XYZ file of C-alpha atoms in Angstrom:
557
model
C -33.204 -17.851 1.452
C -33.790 -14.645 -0.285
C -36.892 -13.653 -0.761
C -37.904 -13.545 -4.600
C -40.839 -11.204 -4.852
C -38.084 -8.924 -3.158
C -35.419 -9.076 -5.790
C -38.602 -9.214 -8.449
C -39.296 -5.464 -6.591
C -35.607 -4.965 -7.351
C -35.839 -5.898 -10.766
C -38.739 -3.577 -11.944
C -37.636 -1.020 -9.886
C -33.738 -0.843 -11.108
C -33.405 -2.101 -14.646
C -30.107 -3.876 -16.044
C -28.752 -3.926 -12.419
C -31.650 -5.818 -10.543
C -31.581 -7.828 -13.143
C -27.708 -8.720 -12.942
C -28.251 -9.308 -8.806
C -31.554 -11.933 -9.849
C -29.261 -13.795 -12.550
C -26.735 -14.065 -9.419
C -29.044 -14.870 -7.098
C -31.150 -17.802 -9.722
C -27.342 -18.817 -10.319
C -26.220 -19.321 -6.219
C -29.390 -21.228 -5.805
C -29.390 -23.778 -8.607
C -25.488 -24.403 -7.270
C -26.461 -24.715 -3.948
C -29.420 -27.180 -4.735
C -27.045 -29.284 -6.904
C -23.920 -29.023 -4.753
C -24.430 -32.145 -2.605
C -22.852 -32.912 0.288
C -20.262 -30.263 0.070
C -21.350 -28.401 2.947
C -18.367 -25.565 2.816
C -19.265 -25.053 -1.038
C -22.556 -24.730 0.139
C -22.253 -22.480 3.244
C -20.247 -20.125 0.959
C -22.857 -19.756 -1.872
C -25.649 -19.490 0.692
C -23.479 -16.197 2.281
C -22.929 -14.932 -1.201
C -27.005 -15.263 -1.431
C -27.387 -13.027 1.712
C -24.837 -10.580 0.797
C -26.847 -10.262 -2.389
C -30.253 -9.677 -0.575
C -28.230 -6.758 1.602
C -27.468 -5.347 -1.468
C -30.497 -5.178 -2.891
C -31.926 -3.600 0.384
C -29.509 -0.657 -0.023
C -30.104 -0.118 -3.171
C -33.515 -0.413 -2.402
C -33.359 2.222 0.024
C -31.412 4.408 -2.058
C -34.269 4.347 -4.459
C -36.821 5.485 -2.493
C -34.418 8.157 -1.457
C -34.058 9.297 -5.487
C -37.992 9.146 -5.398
C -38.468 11.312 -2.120
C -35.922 14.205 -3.514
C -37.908 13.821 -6.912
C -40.938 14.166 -5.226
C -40.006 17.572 -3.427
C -38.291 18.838 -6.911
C -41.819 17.727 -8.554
C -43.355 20.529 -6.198
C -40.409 23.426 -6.068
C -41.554 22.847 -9.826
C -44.786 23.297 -8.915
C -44.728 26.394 -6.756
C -42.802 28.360 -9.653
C -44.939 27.050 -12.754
C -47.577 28.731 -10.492
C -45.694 32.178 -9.678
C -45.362 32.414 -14.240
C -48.701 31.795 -14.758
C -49.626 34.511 -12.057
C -46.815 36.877 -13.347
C -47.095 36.056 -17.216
C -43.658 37.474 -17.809
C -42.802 34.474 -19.565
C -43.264 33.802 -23.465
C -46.067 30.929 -24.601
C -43.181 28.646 -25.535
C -41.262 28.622 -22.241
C -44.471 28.728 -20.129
C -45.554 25.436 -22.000
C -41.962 23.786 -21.604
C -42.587 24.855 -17.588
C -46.160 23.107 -17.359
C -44.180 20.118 -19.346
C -41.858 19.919 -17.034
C -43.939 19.535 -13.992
C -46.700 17.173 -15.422
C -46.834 14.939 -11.936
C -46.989 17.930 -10.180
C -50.238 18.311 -8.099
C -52.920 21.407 -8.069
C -50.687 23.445 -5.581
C -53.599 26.616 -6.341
C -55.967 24.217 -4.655
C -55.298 23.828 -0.575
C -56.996 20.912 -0.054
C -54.814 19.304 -2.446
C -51.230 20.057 -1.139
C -49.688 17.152 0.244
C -48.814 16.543 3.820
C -45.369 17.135 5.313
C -43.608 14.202 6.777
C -41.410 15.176 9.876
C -37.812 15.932 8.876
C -34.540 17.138 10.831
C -36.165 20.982 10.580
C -38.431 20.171 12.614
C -36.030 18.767 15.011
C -33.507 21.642 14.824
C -35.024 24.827 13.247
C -31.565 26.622 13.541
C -30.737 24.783 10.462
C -33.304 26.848 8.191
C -31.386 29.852 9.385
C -28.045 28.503 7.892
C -25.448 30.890 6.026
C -27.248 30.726 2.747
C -30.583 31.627 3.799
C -34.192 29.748 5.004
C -34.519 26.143 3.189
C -30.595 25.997 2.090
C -29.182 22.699 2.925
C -25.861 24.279 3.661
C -25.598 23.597 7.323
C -25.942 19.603 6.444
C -22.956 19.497 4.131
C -19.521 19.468 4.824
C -17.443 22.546 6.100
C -14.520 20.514 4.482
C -14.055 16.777 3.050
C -10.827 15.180 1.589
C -12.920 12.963 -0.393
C -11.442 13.234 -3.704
C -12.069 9.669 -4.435
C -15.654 8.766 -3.282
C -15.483 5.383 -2.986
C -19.107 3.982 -2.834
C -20.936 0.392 -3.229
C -18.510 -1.353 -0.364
C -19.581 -3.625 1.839
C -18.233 -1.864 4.844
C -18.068 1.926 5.889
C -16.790 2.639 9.255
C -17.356 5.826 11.494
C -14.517 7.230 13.145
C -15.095 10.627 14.997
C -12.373 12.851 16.983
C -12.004 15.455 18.406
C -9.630 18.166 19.527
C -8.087 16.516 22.500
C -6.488 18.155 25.304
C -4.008 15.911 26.515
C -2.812 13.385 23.891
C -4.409 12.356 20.417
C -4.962 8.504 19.381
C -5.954 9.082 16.116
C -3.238 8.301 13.622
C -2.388 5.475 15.768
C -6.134 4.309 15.264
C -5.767 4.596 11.719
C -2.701 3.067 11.538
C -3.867 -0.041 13.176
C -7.237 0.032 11.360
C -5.033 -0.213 7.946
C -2.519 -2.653 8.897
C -5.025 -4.828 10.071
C -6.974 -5.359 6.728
C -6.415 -7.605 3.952
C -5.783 -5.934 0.504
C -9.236 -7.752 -0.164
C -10.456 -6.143 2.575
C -9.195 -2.683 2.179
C -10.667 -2.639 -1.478
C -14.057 -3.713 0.364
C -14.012 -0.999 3.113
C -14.440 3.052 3.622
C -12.988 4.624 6.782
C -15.145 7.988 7.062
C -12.725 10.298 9.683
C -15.464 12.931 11.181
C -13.661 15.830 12.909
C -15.809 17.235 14.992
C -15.023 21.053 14.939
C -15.544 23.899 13.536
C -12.382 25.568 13.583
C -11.185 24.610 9.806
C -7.559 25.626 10.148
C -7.251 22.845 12.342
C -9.785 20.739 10.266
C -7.001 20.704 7.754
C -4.172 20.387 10.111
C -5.619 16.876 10.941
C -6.234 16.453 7.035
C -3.148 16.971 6.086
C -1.254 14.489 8.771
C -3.464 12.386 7.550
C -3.057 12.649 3.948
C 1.005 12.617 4.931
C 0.638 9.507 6.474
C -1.456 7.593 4.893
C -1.019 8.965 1.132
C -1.666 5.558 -0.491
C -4.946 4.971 1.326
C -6.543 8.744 0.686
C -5.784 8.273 -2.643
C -7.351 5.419 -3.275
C -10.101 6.443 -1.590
C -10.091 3.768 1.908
C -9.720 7.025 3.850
C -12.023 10.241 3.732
C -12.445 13.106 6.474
C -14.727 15.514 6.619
C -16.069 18.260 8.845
C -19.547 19.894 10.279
C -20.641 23.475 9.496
C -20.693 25.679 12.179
C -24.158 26.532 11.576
C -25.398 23.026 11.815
C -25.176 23.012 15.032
C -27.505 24.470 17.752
C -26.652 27.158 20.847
C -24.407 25.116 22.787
C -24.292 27.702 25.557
C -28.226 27.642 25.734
C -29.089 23.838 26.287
C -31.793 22.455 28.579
C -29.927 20.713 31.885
C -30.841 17.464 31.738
C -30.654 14.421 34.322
C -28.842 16.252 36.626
C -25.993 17.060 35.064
C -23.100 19.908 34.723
C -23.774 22.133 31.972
C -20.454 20.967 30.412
C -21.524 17.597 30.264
C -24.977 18.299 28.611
C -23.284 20.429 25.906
C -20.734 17.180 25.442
C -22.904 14.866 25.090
C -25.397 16.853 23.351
C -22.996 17.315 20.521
C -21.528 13.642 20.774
C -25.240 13.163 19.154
C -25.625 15.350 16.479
C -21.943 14.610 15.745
C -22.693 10.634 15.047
C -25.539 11.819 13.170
C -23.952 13.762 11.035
C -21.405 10.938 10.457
C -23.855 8.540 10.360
C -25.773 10.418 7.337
C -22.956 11.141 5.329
C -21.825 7.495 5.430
C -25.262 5.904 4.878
C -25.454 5.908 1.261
C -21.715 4.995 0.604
C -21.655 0.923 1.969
C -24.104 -1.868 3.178
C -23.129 -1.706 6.715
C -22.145 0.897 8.926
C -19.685 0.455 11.894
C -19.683 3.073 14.768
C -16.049 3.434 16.110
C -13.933 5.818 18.235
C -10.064 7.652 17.851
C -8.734 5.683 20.481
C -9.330 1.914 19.604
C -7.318 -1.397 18.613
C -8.482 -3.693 16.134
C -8.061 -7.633 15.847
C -6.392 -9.073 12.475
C -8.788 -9.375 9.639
C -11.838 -7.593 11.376
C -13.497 -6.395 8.272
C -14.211 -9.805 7.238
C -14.727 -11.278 10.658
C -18.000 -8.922 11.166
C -18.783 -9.295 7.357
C -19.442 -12.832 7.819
C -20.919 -12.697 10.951
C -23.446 -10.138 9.644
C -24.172 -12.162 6.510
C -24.671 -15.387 8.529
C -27.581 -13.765 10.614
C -29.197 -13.078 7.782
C -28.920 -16.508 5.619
C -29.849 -17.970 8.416
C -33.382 -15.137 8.606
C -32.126 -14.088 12.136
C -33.337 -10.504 12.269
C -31.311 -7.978 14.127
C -30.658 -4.180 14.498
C -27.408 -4.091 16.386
C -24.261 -6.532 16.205
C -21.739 -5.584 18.895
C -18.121 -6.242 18.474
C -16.887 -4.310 21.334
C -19.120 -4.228 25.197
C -17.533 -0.565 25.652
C -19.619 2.171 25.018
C -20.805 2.546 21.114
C -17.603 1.297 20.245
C -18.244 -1.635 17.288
C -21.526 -1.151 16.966
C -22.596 -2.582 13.527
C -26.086 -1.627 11.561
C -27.211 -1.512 8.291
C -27.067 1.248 6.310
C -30.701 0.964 5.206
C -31.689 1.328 9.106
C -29.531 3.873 9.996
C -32.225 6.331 9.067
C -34.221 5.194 12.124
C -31.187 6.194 14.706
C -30.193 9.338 12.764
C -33.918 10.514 13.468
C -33.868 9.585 16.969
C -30.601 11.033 17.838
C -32.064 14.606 16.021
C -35.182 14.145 18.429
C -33.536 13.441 21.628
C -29.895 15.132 21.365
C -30.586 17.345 24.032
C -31.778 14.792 26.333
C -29.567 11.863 26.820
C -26.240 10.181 25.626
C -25.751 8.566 22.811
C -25.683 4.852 23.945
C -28.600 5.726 25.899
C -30.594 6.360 23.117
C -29.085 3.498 21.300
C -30.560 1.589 24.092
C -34.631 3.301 23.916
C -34.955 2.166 20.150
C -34.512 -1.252 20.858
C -36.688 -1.161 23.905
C -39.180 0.560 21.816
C -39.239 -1.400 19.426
C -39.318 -4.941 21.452
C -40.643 -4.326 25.002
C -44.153 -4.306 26.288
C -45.160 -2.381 29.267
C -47.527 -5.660 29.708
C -44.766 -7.806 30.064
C -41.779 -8.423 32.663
C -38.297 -7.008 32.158
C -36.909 -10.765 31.694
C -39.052 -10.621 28.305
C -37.803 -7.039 27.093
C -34.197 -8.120 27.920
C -34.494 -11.614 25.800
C -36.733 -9.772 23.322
C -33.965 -6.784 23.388
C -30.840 -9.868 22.941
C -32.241 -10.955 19.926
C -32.166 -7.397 17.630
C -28.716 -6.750 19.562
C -26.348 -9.551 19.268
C -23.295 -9.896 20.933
C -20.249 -11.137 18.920
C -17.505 -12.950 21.257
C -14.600 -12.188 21.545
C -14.401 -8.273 21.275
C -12.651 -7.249 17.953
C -11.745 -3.973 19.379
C -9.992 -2.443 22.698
C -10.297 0.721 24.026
C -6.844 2.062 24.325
C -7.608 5.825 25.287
C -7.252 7.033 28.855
C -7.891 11.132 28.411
C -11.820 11.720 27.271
C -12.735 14.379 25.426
C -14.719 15.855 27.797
C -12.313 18.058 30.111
C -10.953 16.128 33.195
C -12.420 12.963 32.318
C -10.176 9.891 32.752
C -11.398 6.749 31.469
C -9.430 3.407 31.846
C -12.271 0.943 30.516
C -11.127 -1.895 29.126
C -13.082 -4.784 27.172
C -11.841 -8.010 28.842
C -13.808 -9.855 26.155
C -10.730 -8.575 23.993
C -8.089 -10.401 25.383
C -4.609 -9.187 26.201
C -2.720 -6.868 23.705
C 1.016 -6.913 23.062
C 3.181 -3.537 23.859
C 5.950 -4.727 22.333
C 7.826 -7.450 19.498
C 11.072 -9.536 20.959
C 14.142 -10.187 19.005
C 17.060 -12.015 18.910
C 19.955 -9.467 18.487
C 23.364 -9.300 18.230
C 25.473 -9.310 21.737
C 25.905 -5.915 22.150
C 26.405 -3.942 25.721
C 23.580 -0.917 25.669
C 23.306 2.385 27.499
C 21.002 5.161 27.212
C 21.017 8.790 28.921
C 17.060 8.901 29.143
C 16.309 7.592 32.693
C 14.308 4.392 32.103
C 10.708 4.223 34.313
C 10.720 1.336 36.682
C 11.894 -1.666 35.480
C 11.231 -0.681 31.444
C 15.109 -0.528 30.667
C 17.012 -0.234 27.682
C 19.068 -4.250 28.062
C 15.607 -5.568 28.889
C 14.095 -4.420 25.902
C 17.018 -5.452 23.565
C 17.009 -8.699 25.013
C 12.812 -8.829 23.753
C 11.930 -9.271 27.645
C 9.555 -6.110 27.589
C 9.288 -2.342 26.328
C 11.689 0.267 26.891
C 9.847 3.235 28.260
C 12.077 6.736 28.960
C 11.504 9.609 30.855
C 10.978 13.092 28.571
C 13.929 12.653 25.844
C 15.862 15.752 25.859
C 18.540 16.708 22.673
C 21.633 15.009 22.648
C 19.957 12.027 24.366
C 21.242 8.277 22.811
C 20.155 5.089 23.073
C 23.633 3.464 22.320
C 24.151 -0.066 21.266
C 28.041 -1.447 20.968
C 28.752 -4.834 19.580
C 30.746 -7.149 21.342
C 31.877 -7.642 17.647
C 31.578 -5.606 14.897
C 28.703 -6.727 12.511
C 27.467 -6.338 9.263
C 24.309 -4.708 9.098
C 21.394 -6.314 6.941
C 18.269 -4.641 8.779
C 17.266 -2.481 11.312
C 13.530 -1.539 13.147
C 12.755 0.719 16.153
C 9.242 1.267 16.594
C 8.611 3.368 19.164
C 4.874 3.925 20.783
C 2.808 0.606 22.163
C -0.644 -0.061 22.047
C -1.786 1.241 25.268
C 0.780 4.748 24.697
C 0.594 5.543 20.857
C 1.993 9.012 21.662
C 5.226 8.337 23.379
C 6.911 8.048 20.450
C 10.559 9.140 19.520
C 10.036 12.611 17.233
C 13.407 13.954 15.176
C 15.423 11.073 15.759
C 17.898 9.788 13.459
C 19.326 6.195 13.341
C 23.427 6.115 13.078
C 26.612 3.393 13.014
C 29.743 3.774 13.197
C 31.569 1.794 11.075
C 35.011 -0.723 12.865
C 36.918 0.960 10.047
C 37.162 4.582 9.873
C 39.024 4.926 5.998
C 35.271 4.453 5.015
C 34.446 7.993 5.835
C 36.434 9.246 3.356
C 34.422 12.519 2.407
C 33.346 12.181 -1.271
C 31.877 9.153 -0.890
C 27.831 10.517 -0.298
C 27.153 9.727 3.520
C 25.773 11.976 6.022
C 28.820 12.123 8.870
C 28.114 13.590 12.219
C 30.775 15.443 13.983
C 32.123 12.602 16.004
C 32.258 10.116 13.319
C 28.796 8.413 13.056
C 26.957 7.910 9.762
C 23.249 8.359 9.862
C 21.553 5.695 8.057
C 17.728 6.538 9.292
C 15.326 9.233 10.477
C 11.768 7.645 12.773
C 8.650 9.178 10.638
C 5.723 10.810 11.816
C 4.304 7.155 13.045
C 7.543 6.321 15.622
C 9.399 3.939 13.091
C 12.663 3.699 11.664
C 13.410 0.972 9.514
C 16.279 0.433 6.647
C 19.614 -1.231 5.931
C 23.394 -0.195 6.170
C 25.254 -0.068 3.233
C 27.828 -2.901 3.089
C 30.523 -0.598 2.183
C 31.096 1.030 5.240
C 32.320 -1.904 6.647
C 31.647 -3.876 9.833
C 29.701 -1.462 11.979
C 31.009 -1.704 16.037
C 28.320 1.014 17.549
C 24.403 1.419 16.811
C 23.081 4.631 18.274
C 19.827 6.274 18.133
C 20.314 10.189 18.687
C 17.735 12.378 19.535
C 17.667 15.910 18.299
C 15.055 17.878 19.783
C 12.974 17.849 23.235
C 9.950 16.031 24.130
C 7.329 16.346 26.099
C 6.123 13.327 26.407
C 8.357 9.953 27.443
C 9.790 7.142 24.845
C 8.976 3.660 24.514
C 10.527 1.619 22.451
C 8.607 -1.684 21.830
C 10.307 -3.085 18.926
C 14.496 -3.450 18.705
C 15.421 -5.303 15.639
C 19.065 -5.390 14.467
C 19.534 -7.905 11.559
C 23.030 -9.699 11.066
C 24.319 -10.941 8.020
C 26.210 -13.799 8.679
C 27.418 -14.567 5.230
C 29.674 -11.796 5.487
C-alpha cells in the first residue's frame, strides 16, 4: 500500500492538493478494507491507490524542481544585490526592497560561503553556454519551434515519438494515425503524443507541422498531439566527434545525435505526464495500448514490485516505459556518454550499474537486471519500417512477440467483373482483392490509370471505402485520385442538377485524402449505378495497394 509518511510529505509540502490526493487515498483504503470478498472491487481501488502514489511522486519531483530553480534565482539575486551595494547608484528605498528581496540569499562577499555546484548538462556539453543569446542563456535547450498551443499536462501517459528526415519513404503520419485510432476517447483524454523532429532546418520543421496539423486537426487542437524541434545550437560539432568502437564516422555522428535527440525529448516531456513511453516513426500499435501498459505499470507498483524499465516491444528502445520522476537519471547519462555508445546501450549500463556486482556472477546481474526491466508479453508494438535513418541502412526486424498484423480488410461485394491498367505485382490482383482474398498491390500508377469495377447488375449505392496503404507499406498509397459511377440511366446527368461530370460520362462522388482513404455515399438520385471506377490523375512514384474494397448495396431499393 501507499506509503503514508509519503503522502504526509505531500501534504505539507503542496497544500490544498496533497491534501485532496490523502482524502483519496484515506477514502480507497477504508473501501478496500470494508469491501469483502469482492475481489474485482478491490483490485480496482487498490490500482486507483497506486496511481495515486505515482502521482504524488511527480508532483513530488516537480517540487523539488520549483525549489532547485528558486534556489539559483535566490543567488542571481544575490550576485546583483551585491554589484548595488558596490555601485550605490541605487536610491535607499530600492536598495532596501533589493536586500528584501533576497533575504535567503547567502553571504556571496564571503568565498567560503558560496555554495557548491552540482554537475549539470554544461558541464556535459559546454557548447551550450555559447548559444545564440550569449554565455548562461538557456536558449539552446528550448524549442526552435513547438505546435503546442494547447499544453496539455497532468496525464497519465506522454509518449516520445522522434523522426527524422528520411531518405527513402516516411512512416510517420501512418504512425500517428494508428497511434490515434487505436485509443479509447478515455484514453486519448489521458495521453500526450510529443512528435520530436529532429532537425534543424525549420522550413521543413513546419512542413511536417503542418501535415500534421492537416491531418490530424481535431487531435492538435485538443492538445493529444504536440511537435516540436531542437535548436541548432544545442547541439555539438557533429563533424568533430571522437570515433568510437570502431565505427564509420557516419555512424558515430548518428548515433551520437540519436542521444542527445531522446534527451531532448525526454526533458521536454518529463514534466507533462506520470510515465514516459519511448517510441519510434515507424511502429504499429495493439488496440487499447494506453491502458494496457497503464495497468500493467500500476500493478507493479500496488503490488511494491520496484522497476526502472517496462518493455512493451523486444526491438530496440521501441516501448520502453519509465517514470517521469526517473527520467532525470537517463537524461543525465545520455548527456555524459552521447559520444560514446548507442542509445540502448546506455539504456543497458544504468541498469547494470545500478544492480550488478563485479563480486558476483553474470547469472546474478542478469536476474538482478530482470527485475528493474520487466518484460510485458505479448509486444504491443511492431516495427513496420524497413529504410533507417542512417543512409543505406535496411532494417527488417520484426518483434515475433507481436503476433501477425493484417494488410488488408475483406468484404463481401457486389458481383461485379474488375479490371485495372496498373500491372498488379505477383499474385496481388485487382479480382483477388475485391473478392477480400488479399491486398491489391500495383506497379507505379501513372495518369489516366483506373481501377474499374462493372456490376453484373446495376446497384444502388449506400457506401463506399478504398483504403489504400497496409501496415507493412504505409506509403504506397493512391495520391489525387477521385472515386466515380456511372449511373444505368444517363437522363440523370442532366447539367443543372450540381454533379461533377467527367468527359465520358462518370460522376465523381469522392477524392482519397492525404491518409489513402476514400469513403462516402452516392446520391440515390442518379439512379442505379452499372460502373465503379477509381481514376487516377497524376503520377506516382511509388506502387498502390489497396487493402480495403468496400462497396455497400442497398437492397431495399
Amino acid at each position: 500500500m501507499v506509503g503514508l509518511a509519503g503522502l504526509g510529505t505531500l501534504r505539507r509540502r503542496h497544500g490544498l492538493l496533497g491534501l485532496v490526493v490523502l482524502a483519496a487515498f484515506m477514502s480507497c483504503s477504508m473501501m478496500v478494507l470494508v469491501s469483502g470478498p469482492d475481489l474485482s472491487s478491490e483490485q480496482a481501488l487498490v490500482r486507483r491507490v497506486a496511481e495515486l502514489q505515482a502521482r504524488s511522486q511527480h508532483l513530488d519531483a516537480l517540487y523539488r524542481s520549483r525549489i532547485a530553480d528558486m534556489r539559483g534565482l535566490s543567488q542571481h539575486l544575490g550576485h546583483l544585490v551585491s554589484s548595488v551595494n558596490r555601485s550605490g547608484s541605487l536610491s535607499v528605498e530600492t536598495q532596501q526592497l533589493m536586500r528584501n528581496l533576497s533575504a535567503l540569499r547567502l553571504n556571496l562577499d564571503d568565498p567560503g560561503n558560496q555554495p557548491l555546484q552540482l554537475p549539470n548538462a554544461y558541464h556535459f556539453m559546454p557548447h551550450l553556454l555559447d548559444g545564440p543569446a550569449g554565455p548562461g542563456s538557456s536558449a539552446s535547450l528550448r524549442p526552435a519551434f513547438c505546435m503546442c498551443s494547447a499544453r496539455r499536462s497532468g496525464v497519465s501517459m506522454v509518449l516520445g515519438v522522434p523522426t527524422v528526415r528520411r531518405q527513402v519513404q516516411s512512416y510517420l503520419l501512418a504512425t500517428l494515425d494508428n497511434l490515434v485510432n487505436s485509443m479509447t476517447p478515455e484514453e486519448s483524454n489521458d495521453t500526450l503524443i510529443v512528435v520530436f523532429v529532429a532537425e534543424t532546418d525549420l522550413e521543413y520543421v513546419k512542413q511536417v507541422a503542418a501535415q500534421i496539423k492537416d491531418q490530424f486537426e481535431s487531435e492538435v487542437q485538443a492538445g493529444l498531439i504536440e511537435l516540436i524541434s531542437p535548436p541548432v545550437s544545442y547541439y555539438p560539432d557533429l563533424n568533430n566527434l571522437r570515433l568510437t568502437l570502431g565505427d564509420s564516422m557516419e555512424r558515430v555522428r548518428w548515433r551520437t545525435k540519436q542521444n542527445l535527440d531522446f534527451a531532448f525529448l525526454m526533458m521536454y516531456s518529463q514534466p507533462r505526464a506520470t510515465f514516459y513511453v519511448q517510441l519510434e516513426d515507424d511502429i504499429l500499435a495493439k488496440k487499447n495500448f494506453i491502458s494496457t501498459m497503464k495497468n500493467f505499470a500500476l500493478e507493479k507498483t500496488a503490488q511494491r514490485e520496484p522497476w526502472f524499465v517496462l518493455e512493451f516491444c523486444q526491438l530496440g528502445f521501441i516501448g520502453k516505459m519509465f517514470k517521469c520522476v526517473e527520467l532525470p537519471w537517463l537524461v543525465q547519462f545520455f548527456l555524459m556518454f552521447y559520444n560514446d555508445k548507442p542509445v540502448d546501450w546506455l539504456l543497458d549500463h544504468v541498469i547494470f550499474t545500478k544492480v550488478c556486482s563485479p563480486e558476483k556472477d553474470q547469472k546474478h546481474c542478469k536476474k538482478a537486471k530482470s527485475e528493474l526491466w520487466i518484460q510485458y508479453k505479448p509486444s504491443l508494438f511492431q516495427h513496420i519500417g524497413t529504410h533507417s535513418s542512417l543512409r543505406g541502412k535496411v532494417q527488417k526486424l520484426k518483434d515475433k512477440q507481436f503476433g501477425k498484423v493484417a494488410l488488408f480488410h475483406p468484404h463481401w461485394n457486389p458481383p461485379a467483373a474488375v479490371e485495372s491498367d496498373i500491372k498488379p505485382y505477383k499474385q496481388y490482383n485487382l479480382q483477388k482483392a475485391y473478392l477480400g482474398e488479399t491486398f491489391f498491390w500495383g506497379l507505379l500508377p501513372q495518369p489516366g490509370d483506373t481501377l474499374t469495377f462493372r456490376f453484373h447488375s446495376p446497384i444502388f449505392i449506400k457506401r463506399f471505402l478504398f483504403r489504400s496503404g497496409n501496415a507493412e507499406h504505409p506509403s504506397d498509397r493512391l495520391y489525387n485520385t477521385s472515386v466515380e459511377v456511372r449511373p444505368a440511366k444517363v437522363k440523370h446527368l442532366e447539367p443543372g442538377l450540381g454533379f461533377n461530370v467527367t468527359h465520358d460520362g462518370f460522376v465523381v462522388v469522392g477524392q482519397f485524402d492525404g491518409m489513402g482513404v476514400c469513403e462516402g455515399n452516392v446520391d440515390f438520385t442518379l439512379g442505379p449505378i452499372s460502373v465503379l471506377r477509381i481514376y487516377i490523375h497524376s503520377e506516382s512514384d511509388k506502387w498502390a495497394i489497396l487493402s480495403e474494397i468496400l462497396i455497400e448495396a442497398d437492397n431495399g431499393r
